[in-house]
């Protein structure tokens, strides 16, 4: 018999949503590395890919509540928090860079592709054979792991994951040659620097160097997708690309940046991002008005 919650889920949510396990977990709460289901059973969470600081981390919960109580707006107003955070984030990068904030890794990678096409004038994208880089229309076309129901773009070429004994750079050079043979200018090599969807390929450190050199020789850029390896998850470095001694043109981050909350971003070398859009200030006449204080909504309760 189908449980009522499962039946309601099938009725109300998109069929694209999938569940783990033959008997899906019905979770009630989480704390640290542990999840608790509605029956009080505890499970060690060894899979979740968006909460690197653990579930319900007290400092993160307190920060979210404090910010929600104070201000919730977008980036077209001056505010210290976004600049302070960018300063702290960019201090962890071993090269000068600038940040653009997004809501998800998909959005960050989508933006990176748009930037690469703008900067290089090319359209060709190179990825690994079982990569996952997002679910927007553009990033789904470079995410073979989504399955055969999602077609790769005609401008996309895949290369084998860097399994032991294989020459990853040779695959990249072959993909570049195939793009060029079809009249497509290479724009971007996109790599999850720990190859999470392909099976975790980390060693030997440095094997990415000749692949990055190859895409740059062809006039393209290199995007390090750090959604999963970033923020110290490799254990030795803050960012996965650092293990290989390379300097990416762009670095994308996803929801692990906000411990699962919709905070993500794209970090670019200044020369890459400089000409995407000119800096501008929207000219609007501001009229300050006196409003009642405390605000009326405080009396609603």
mmCIF file of C-alpha atoms in Angstrom:
data_model
loop_
_atom_site.group_PDB
_atom_site.id
_atom_site.type_symbol
_atom_site.label_atom_id
_atom_site.label_comp_id
_atom_site.label_asym_id
_atom_site.label_seq_id
_atom_site.Cartn_x
_atom_site.Cartn_y
_atom_site.Cartn_z
ATOM 1 C CA UNK A 1 0.000 0.000 0.000
ATOM 2 C CA UNK A 2 1.359 3.412 -0.970
ATOM 3 C CA UNK A 3 1.936 5.610 2.105
ATOM 4 C CA UNK A 4 -0.226 8.768 2.064
ATOM 5 C CA UNK A 5 2.783 11.116 1.963
ATOM 6 C CA UNK A 6 4.308 9.276 -0.989
ATOM 7 C CA UNK A 7 0.978 9.394 -2.809
ATOM 8 C CA UNK A 8 0.660 13.150 -2.182
ATOM 9 C CA UNK A 9 4.231 13.670 -3.365
ATOM 10 C CA UNK A 10 3.497 11.877 -6.648
ATOM 11 C CA UNK A 11 0.347 13.917 -7.070
ATOM 12 C CA UNK A 12 1.758 17.365 -6.273
ATOM 13 C CA UNK A 13 5.425 17.344 -7.278
ATOM 14 C CA UNK A 14 6.984 17.088 -10.716
ATOM 15 C CA UNK A 15 7.712 13.521 -11.883
ATOM 16 C CA UNK A 16 11.319 14.615 -12.419
ATOM 17 C CA UNK A 17 11.871 14.334 -8.664
ATOM 18 C CA UNK A 18 13.452 11.055 -7.626
ATOM 19 C CA UNK A 19 13.754 9.263 -4.294
ATOM 20 C CA UNK A 20 16.587 7.185 -2.908
ATOM 21 C CA UNK A 21 16.040 3.603 -1.779
ATOM 22 C CA UNK A 22 13.243 1.080 -2.345
ATOM 23 C CA UNK A 23 11.871 2.130 1.034
ATOM 24 C CA UNK A 24 12.296 5.930 0.965
ATOM 25 C CA UNK A 25 13.535 7.611 4.124
ATOM 26 C CA UNK A 26 10.951 9.852 5.796
ATOM 27 C CA UNK A 27 13.174 12.291 7.657
ATOM 28 C CA UNK A 28 12.144 14.538 10.514
ATOM 29 C CA UNK A 29 15.322 16.335 11.594
ATOM 30 C CA UNK A 30 19.071 16.554 11.331
ATOM 31 C CA UNK A 31 21.892 17.493 13.666
ATOM 32 C CA UNK A 32 25.553 17.513 12.798
ATOM 33 C CA UNK A 33 26.318 14.392 10.759
ATOM 34 C CA UNK A 34 23.129 12.597 11.837
ATOM 35 C CA UNK A 35 19.625 12.412 10.386
ATOM 36 C CA UNK A 36 16.578 11.236 12.331
ATOM 37 C CA UNK A 37 13.477 9.797 10.704
ATOM 38 C CA UNK A 38 9.861 10.018 11.869
ATOM 39 C CA UNK A 39 10.287 6.733 13.764
ATOM 40 C CA UNK A 40 13.195 8.095 15.793
ATOM 41 C CA UNK A 41 15.825 6.035 13.958
ATOM 42 C CA UNK A 42 19.192 7.768 13.478
ATOM 43 C CA UNK A 43 21.261 7.556 10.275
ATOM 44 C CA UNK A 44 24.829 8.676 9.716
ATOM 45 C CA UNK A 45 24.678 11.039 6.724
ATOM 46 C CA UNK A 46 27.622 9.965 4.592
ATOM 47 C CA UNK A 47 26.091 11.154 1.312
ATOM 48 C CA UNK A 48 24.561 14.631 1.519
ATOM 49 C CA UNK A 49 26.487 16.907 -0.823
ATOM 50 C CA UNK A 50 25.328 20.347 0.302
ATOM 51 C CA UNK A 51 25.898 20.602 4.058
ATOM 52 C CA UNK A 52 29.680 20.462 4.588
ATOM 53 C CA UNK A 53 29.345 22.057 8.028
ATOM 54 C CA UNK A 54 26.672 19.569 9.112
ATOM 55 C CA UNK A 55 22.925 19.800 9.651
ATOM 56 C CA UNK A 56 21.565 22.639 11.806
ATOM 57 C CA UNK A 57 24.985 24.075 12.612
ATOM 58 C CA UNK A 58 24.203 26.545 15.418
ATOM 59 C CA UNK A 59 26.418 29.357 14.097
ATOM 60 C CA UNK A 60 24.911 29.071 10.617
ATOM 61 C CA UNK A 61 21.346 28.980 11.959
ATOM 62 C CA UNK A 62 22.055 32.046 14.114
ATOM 63 C CA UNK A 63 23.578 33.944 11.166
ATOM 64 C CA UNK A 64 20.589 33.191 8.919
ATOM 65 C CA UNK A 65 18.090 34.272 11.564
ATOM 66 C CA UNK A 66 20.032 37.460 12.339
ATOM 67 C CA UNK A 67 20.233 38.463 8.664
ATOM 68 C CA UNK A 68 16.558 37.692 8.043
ATOM 69 C CA UNK A 69 15.612 39.856 10.997
ATOM 70 C CA UNK A 70 17.753 42.736 9.738
ATOM 71 C CA UNK A 71 17.589 42.960 5.924
ATOM 72 C CA UNK A 72 16.681 40.907 2.845
ATOM 73 C CA UNK A 73 17.310 42.682 -0.451
ATOM 74 C CA UNK A 74 19.233 42.373 -3.698
ATOM 75 C CA UNK A 75 22.605 43.671 -4.891
ATOM 76 C CA UNK A 76 21.477 46.978 -6.391
ATOM 77 C CA UNK A 77 21.723 48.684 -3.036
ATOM 78 C CA UNK A 78 24.918 49.273 -1.100
ATOM 79 C CA UNK A 79 25.325 46.947 1.845
ATOM 80 C CA UNK A 80 28.353 45.839 3.840
ATOM 81 C CA UNK A 81 27.575 42.145 4.130
ATOM 82 C CA UNK A 82 27.985 41.137 0.486
ATOM 83 C CA UNK A 83 31.251 43.081 0.186
ATOM 84 C CA UNK A 84 32.599 41.696 3.458
ATOM 85 C CA UNK A 85 31.742 38.177 2.401
ATOM 86 C CA UNK A 86 33.318 38.630 -1.023
ATOM 87 C CA UNK A 87 36.457 39.917 0.691
ATOM 88 C CA UNK A 88 36.636 36.868 2.955
ATOM 89 C CA UNK A 89 35.875 34.449 0.127
ATOM 90 C CA UNK A 90 38.389 35.900 -2.329
ATOM 91 C CA UNK A 91 41.079 35.856 0.354
ATOM 92 C CA UNK A 92 41.043 32.057 0.052
ATOM 93 C CA UNK A 93 41.978 32.177 -3.648
ATOM 94 C CA UNK A 94 45.642 32.125 -4.691
ATOM 95 C CA UNK A 95 45.088 34.686 -7.469
ATOM 96 C CA UNK A 96 43.356 38.074 -7.847
ATOM 97 C CA UNK A 97 39.665 37.606 -8.628
ATOM 98 C CA UNK A 98 36.174 39.068 -8.515
ATOM 99 C CA UNK A 99 32.954 37.391 -7.409
ATOM 100 C CA UNK A 100 29.431 37.160 -8.784
ATOM 101 C CA UNK A 101 26.844 35.641 -6.447
ATOM 102 C CA UNK A 102 24.068 33.318 -7.570
ATOM 103 C CA UNK A 103 21.491 31.006 -6.000
ATOM 104 C CA UNK A 104 22.790 27.651 -7.252
ATOM 105 C CA UNK A 105 25.720 25.927 -8.890
ATOM 106 C CA UNK A 106 23.613 25.471 -12.019
ATOM 107 C CA UNK A 107 23.197 29.226 -12.260
ATOM 108 C CA UNK A 108 26.915 29.808 -11.632
ATOM 109 C CA UNK A 109 27.935 27.358 -14.369
ATOM 110 C CA UNK A 110 25.344 28.791 -16.743
ATOM 111 C CA UNK A 111 26.862 32.239 -16.221
ATOM 112 C CA UNK A 112 30.373 30.859 -16.733
ATOM 113 C CA UNK A 113 29.386 29.448 -20.117
ATOM 114 C CA UNK A 114 27.880 32.777 -21.156
ATOM 115 C CA UNK A 115 31.076 34.571 -20.111
ATOM 116 C CA UNK A 116 33.308 32.089 -21.947
ATOM 117 C CA UNK A 117 31.353 32.492 -25.163
ATOM 118 C CA UNK A 118 31.491 36.274 -24.839
ATOM 119 C CA UNK A 119 35.225 36.382 -24.122
ATOM 120 C CA UNK A 120 36.419 33.785 -26.647
ATOM 121 C CA UNK A 121 33.892 34.206 -29.444
ATOM 122 C CA UNK A 122 33.653 30.429 -29.455
ATOM 123 C CA UNK A 123 30.851 28.009 -28.663
ATOM 124 C CA UNK A 124 32.528 24.645 -28.085
ATOM 125 C CA UNK A 125 32.335 23.058 -24.626
ATOM 126 C CA UNK A 126 34.361 20.094 -23.354
ATOM 127 C CA UNK A 127 33.280 17.953 -20.384
ATOM 128 C CA UNK A 128 33.830 14.464 -18.966
ATOM 129 C CA UNK A 129 31.691 11.496 -20.006
ATOM 130 C CA UNK A 130 29.528 11.313 -16.865
ATOM 131 C CA UNK A 131 29.731 14.927 -15.741
ATOM 132 C CA UNK A 132 27.063 16.809 -13.854
ATOM 133 C CA UNK A 133 27.142 20.609 -14.010
ATOM 134 C CA UNK A 134 23.526 21.692 -13.569
ATOM 135 C CA UNK A 135 19.903 21.597 -14.654
ATOM 136 C CA UNK A 136 19.349 24.848 -16.535
ATOM 137 C CA UNK A 137 18.822 24.463 -20.281
ATOM 138 C CA UNK A 138 22.473 25.330 -20.912
ATOM 139 C CA UNK A 139 24.063 23.304 -18.107
ATOM 140 C CA UNK A 140 21.848 20.265 -18.737
ATOM 141 C CA UNK A 141 23.432 20.103 -22.188
ATOM 142 C CA UNK A 142 26.807 19.529 -20.500
ATOM 143 C CA UNK A 143 25.536 17.060 -17.883
ATOM 144 C CA UNK A 144 25.591 13.524 -19.335
ATOM 145 C CA UNK A 145 24.824 12.093 -15.885
ATOM 146 C CA UNK A 146 21.234 13.353 -16.228
ATOM 147 C CA UNK A 147 20.644 10.412 -18.566
ATOM 148 C CA UNK A 148 19.684 9.745 -22.152
ATOM 149 C CA UNK A 149 16.465 11.749 -21.866
ATOM 150 C CA UNK A 150 18.555 14.950 -21.879
ATOM 151 C CA UNK A 151 20.485 15.459 -25.093
ATOM 152 C CA UNK A 152 23.944 16.985 -25.108
ATOM 153 C CA UNK A 153 24.403 20.119 -27.184
ATOM 154 C CA UNK A 154 25.753 19.857 -30.722
ATOM 155 C CA UNK A 155 28.622 22.086 -29.585
ATOM 156 C CA UNK A 156 29.549 19.740 -26.693
ATOM 157 C CA UNK A 157 32.284 17.102 -26.704
ATOM 158 C CA UNK A 158 32.928 14.549 -23.957
ATOM 159 C CA UNK A 159 36.255 13.081 -22.859
ATOM 160 C CA UNK A 160 36.942 9.987 -20.735
ATOM 161 C CA UNK A 161 37.387 10.533 -17.028
ATOM 162 C CA UNK A 162 41.029 10.404 -15.924
ATOM 163 C CA UNK A 163 41.080 6.769 -14.799
ATOM 164 C CA UNK A 164 44.387 5.210 -13.823
ATOM 165 C CA UNK A 165 46.752 4.939 -16.745
ATOM 166 C CA UNK A 166 44.821 7.232 -19.076
ATOM 167 C CA UNK A 167 46.046 10.496 -20.535
ATOM 168 C CA UNK A 168 43.319 13.002 -19.708
ATOM 169 C CA UNK A 169 44.970 15.761 -21.712
ATOM 170 C CA UNK A 170 45.023 13.551 -24.808
ATOM 171 C CA UNK A 171 41.259 13.259 -24.597
ATOM 172 C CA UNK A 172 40.923 17.028 -24.314
ATOM 173 C CA UNK A 173 43.191 17.595 -27.309
ATOM 174 C CA UNK A 174 41.150 15.101 -29.323
ATOM 175 C CA UNK A 175 37.918 16.874 -28.386
ATOM 176 C CA UNK A 176 39.403 20.229 -29.387
ATOM 177 C CA UNK A 177 40.431 18.808 -32.757
ATOM 178 C CA UNK A 178 36.958 17.386 -33.351
ATOM 179 C CA UNK A 179 35.302 20.710 -32.528
ATOM 180 C CA UNK A 180 37.626 22.523 -34.907
ATOM 181 C CA UNK A 181 37.043 19.919 -37.636
ATOM 182 C CA UNK A 182 33.325 20.755 -37.434
ATOM 183 C CA UNK A 183 33.965 24.490 -37.579
ATOM 184 C CA UNK A 184 33.296 25.069 -33.866
ATOM 185 C CA UNK A 185 35.682 27.313 -31.966
ATOM 186 C CA UNK A 186 36.508 25.926 -28.479
ATOM 187 C CA UNK A 187 35.251 28.151 -25.686
ATOM 188 C CA UNK A 188 35.487 26.258 -22.407
ATOM 189 C CA UNK A 189 36.797 23.160 -20.660
ATOM 190 C CA UNK A 190 34.602 22.418 -17.625
ATOM 191 C CA UNK A 191 35.938 20.054 -14.967
ATOM 192 C CA UNK A 192 34.744 19.073 -11.519
ATOM 193 C CA UNK A 193 38.233 19.012 -10.020
ATOM 194 C CA UNK A 194 37.586 15.828 -8.034
ATOM 195 C CA UNK A 195 35.427 14.253 -10.804
ATOM 196 C CA UNK A 196 32.607 13.522 -8.360
ATOM 197 C CA UNK A 197 30.081 12.242 -10.921
ATOM 198 C CA UNK A 198 32.668 10.236 -12.856
ATOM 199 C CA UNK A 199 33.841 8.225 -9.862
ATOM 200 C CA UNK A 200 36.352 10.357 -7.859
ATOM 201 C CA UNK A 201 39.706 10.724 -9.590
ATOM 202 C CA UNK A 202 42.179 12.709 -7.549
ATOM 203 C CA UNK A 203 45.689 11.494 -8.297
ATOM 204 C CA UNK A 204 48.340 12.031 -9.307
ATOM 205 C CA UNK A 205 48.076 15.668 -8.358
ATOM 206 C CA UNK A 206 48.947 17.849 -11.340
ATOM 207 C CA UNK A 207 47.466 15.716 -14.125
ATOM 208 C CA UNK A 208 45.071 18.539 -15.037
ATOM 209 C CA UNK A 209 47.896 20.909 -16.022
ATOM 210 C CA UNK A 210 48.421 19.740 -19.644
ATOM 211 C CA UNK A 211 44.636 19.620 -20.235
ATOM 212 C CA UNK A 212 44.283 23.243 -19.142
ATOM 213 C CA UNK A 213 47.256 24.205 -21.293
ATOM 214 C CA UNK A 214 45.592 22.521 -24.281
ATOM 215 C CA UNK A 215 42.297 24.423 -24.002
ATOM 216 C CA UNK A 216 44.121 27.737 -23.579
ATOM 217 C CA UNK A 217 46.326 27.063 -26.608
ATOM 218 C CA UNK A 218 43.089 26.578 -28.571
ATOM 219 C CA UNK A 219 41.779 29.965 -27.398
ATOM 220 C CA UNK A 220 39.404 28.621 -24.766
ATOM 221 C CA UNK A 221 39.031 29.093 -21.013
ATOM 222 C CA UNK A 222 39.083 26.702 -18.061
ATOM 223 C CA UNK A 223 36.249 26.515 -15.503
ATOM 224 C CA UNK A 224 36.947 24.666 -12.252
ATOM 225 C CA UNK A 225 33.607 23.392 -10.964
ATOM 226 C CA UNK A 226 34.176 23.384 -7.196
ATOM 227 C CA UNK A 227 30.581 22.684 -6.144
ATOM 228 C CA UNK A 228 31.600 19.378 -4.559
ATOM 229 C CA UNK A 229 35.408 19.485 -4.087
ATOM 230 C CA UNK A 230 35.519 23.095 -2.844
ATOM 231 C CA UNK A 231 35.544 24.499 0.689
ATOM 232 C CA UNK A 232 38.149 22.037 1.947
ATOM 233 C CA UNK A 233 36.465 18.797 0.965
ATOM 234 C CA UNK A 234 39.588 17.301 -0.584
ATOM 235 C CA UNK A 235 41.129 17.425 2.895
ATOM 236 C CA UNK A 236 44.393 19.062 1.874
ATOM 237 C CA UNK A 237 43.374 22.284 0.102
ATOM 238 C CA UNK A 238 40.551 24.794 0.204
ATOM 239 C CA UNK A 239 39.910 24.293 -3.522
ATOM 240 C CA UNK A 240 40.306 21.194 -5.649
ATOM 241 C CA UNK A 241 42.165 23.030 -8.404
ATOM 242 C CA UNK A 242 44.912 23.974 -5.932
ATOM 243 C CA UNK A 243 45.968 20.339 -5.694
ATOM 244 C CA UNK A 244 46.879 20.471 -9.372
ATOM 245 C CA UNK A 245 48.842 23.718 -9.201
ATOM 246 C CA UNK A 246 46.635 25.448 -11.788
ATOM 247 C CA UNK A 247 44.990 28.855 -11.962
ATOM 248 C CA UNK A 248 41.479 28.599 -13.428
ATOM 249 C CA UNK A 249 39.927 31.393 -15.461
ATOM 250 C CA UNK A 250 36.710 30.843 -13.528
ATOM 251 C CA UNK A 251 35.648 28.897 -10.430
ATOM 252 C CA UNK A 252 32.038 27.932 -9.708
ATOM 253 C CA UNK A 253 30.537 27.166 -6.307
ATOM 254 C CA UNK A 254 27.111 25.790 -5.410
ATOM 255 C CA UNK A 255 24.829 25.433 -2.400
ATOM 256 C CA UNK A 256 27.548 23.953 -0.144
ATOM 257 C CA UNK A 257 28.721 27.581 -0.026
ATOM 258 C CA UNK A 258 25.644 28.329 2.105
ATOM 259 C CA UNK A 259 25.620 24.933 3.845
ATOM 260 C CA UNK A 260 22.662 23.901 1.702
ATOM 261 C CA UNK A 261 20.888 27.242 1.543
ATOM 262 C CA UNK A 262 20.517 28.915 -1.881
ATOM 263 C CA UNK A 263 23.812 30.772 -1.921
ATOM 264 C CA UNK A 264 26.331 30.082 -4.680
ATOM 265 C CA UNK A 265 28.762 31.987 -6.842
ATOM 266 C CA UNK A 266 31.221 32.362 -9.666
ATOM 267 C CA UNK A 267 34.734 33.705 -9.131
ATOM 268 C CA UNK A 268 36.570 35.017 -12.207
ATOM 269 C CA UNK A 269 39.944 36.444 -12.990
ATOM 270 C CA UNK A 270 39.432 40.190 -13.556
ATOM 271 C CA UNK A 271 40.454 40.051 -17.241
ATOM 272 C CA UNK A 272 37.761 37.432 -17.871
ATOM 273 C CA UNK A 273 34.864 39.268 -16.265
ATOM 274 C CA UNK A 274 35.898 42.846 -17.097
ATOM 275 C CA UNK A 275 34.054 43.321 -20.383
ATOM 276 C CA UNK A 276 30.951 41.229 -19.806
ATOM 277 C CA UNK A 277 28.905 44.264 -18.805
ATOM 278 C CA UNK A 278 29.977 47.845 -18.066
ATOM 279 C CA UNK A 279 29.603 49.043 -14.526
ATOM 280 C CA UNK A 280 26.561 51.227 -14.186
ATOM 281 C CA UNK A 281 24.408 53.025 -11.686
ATOM 282 C CA UNK A 282 20.684 53.169 -12.265
ATOM 283 C CA UNK A 283 19.634 56.789 -11.923
ATOM 284 C CA UNK A 284 16.476 56.999 -9.871
ATOM 285 C CA UNK A 285 15.248 59.966 -7.866
ATOM 286 C CA UNK A 286 14.950 58.866 -4.280
ATOM 287 C CA UNK A 287 12.318 60.331 -2.022
ATOM 288 C CA UNK A 288 12.745 59.584 1.649
ATOM 289 C CA UNK A 289 9.454 59.478 3.509
ATOM 290 C CA UNK A 290 8.600 59.188 7.147
ATOM 291 C CA UNK A 291 6.963 55.901 7.980
ATOM 292 C CA UNK A 292 5.307 54.805 11.209
ATOM 293 C CA UNK A 293 7.573 53.061 13.696
ATOM 294 C CA UNK A 294 7.254 50.426 14.872
ATOM 295 C CA UNK A 295 5.900 49.237 11.511
ATOM 296 C CA UNK A 296 2.241 48.203 11.366
ATOM 297 C CA UNK A 297 3.021 44.526 10.779
ATOM 298 C CA UNK A 298 4.410 44.279 14.309
ATOM 299 C CA UNK A 299 0.848 44.578 15.552
ATOM 300 C CA UNK A 300 -0.484 41.843 13.274
ATOM 301 C CA UNK A 301 0.333 39.075 15.699
#
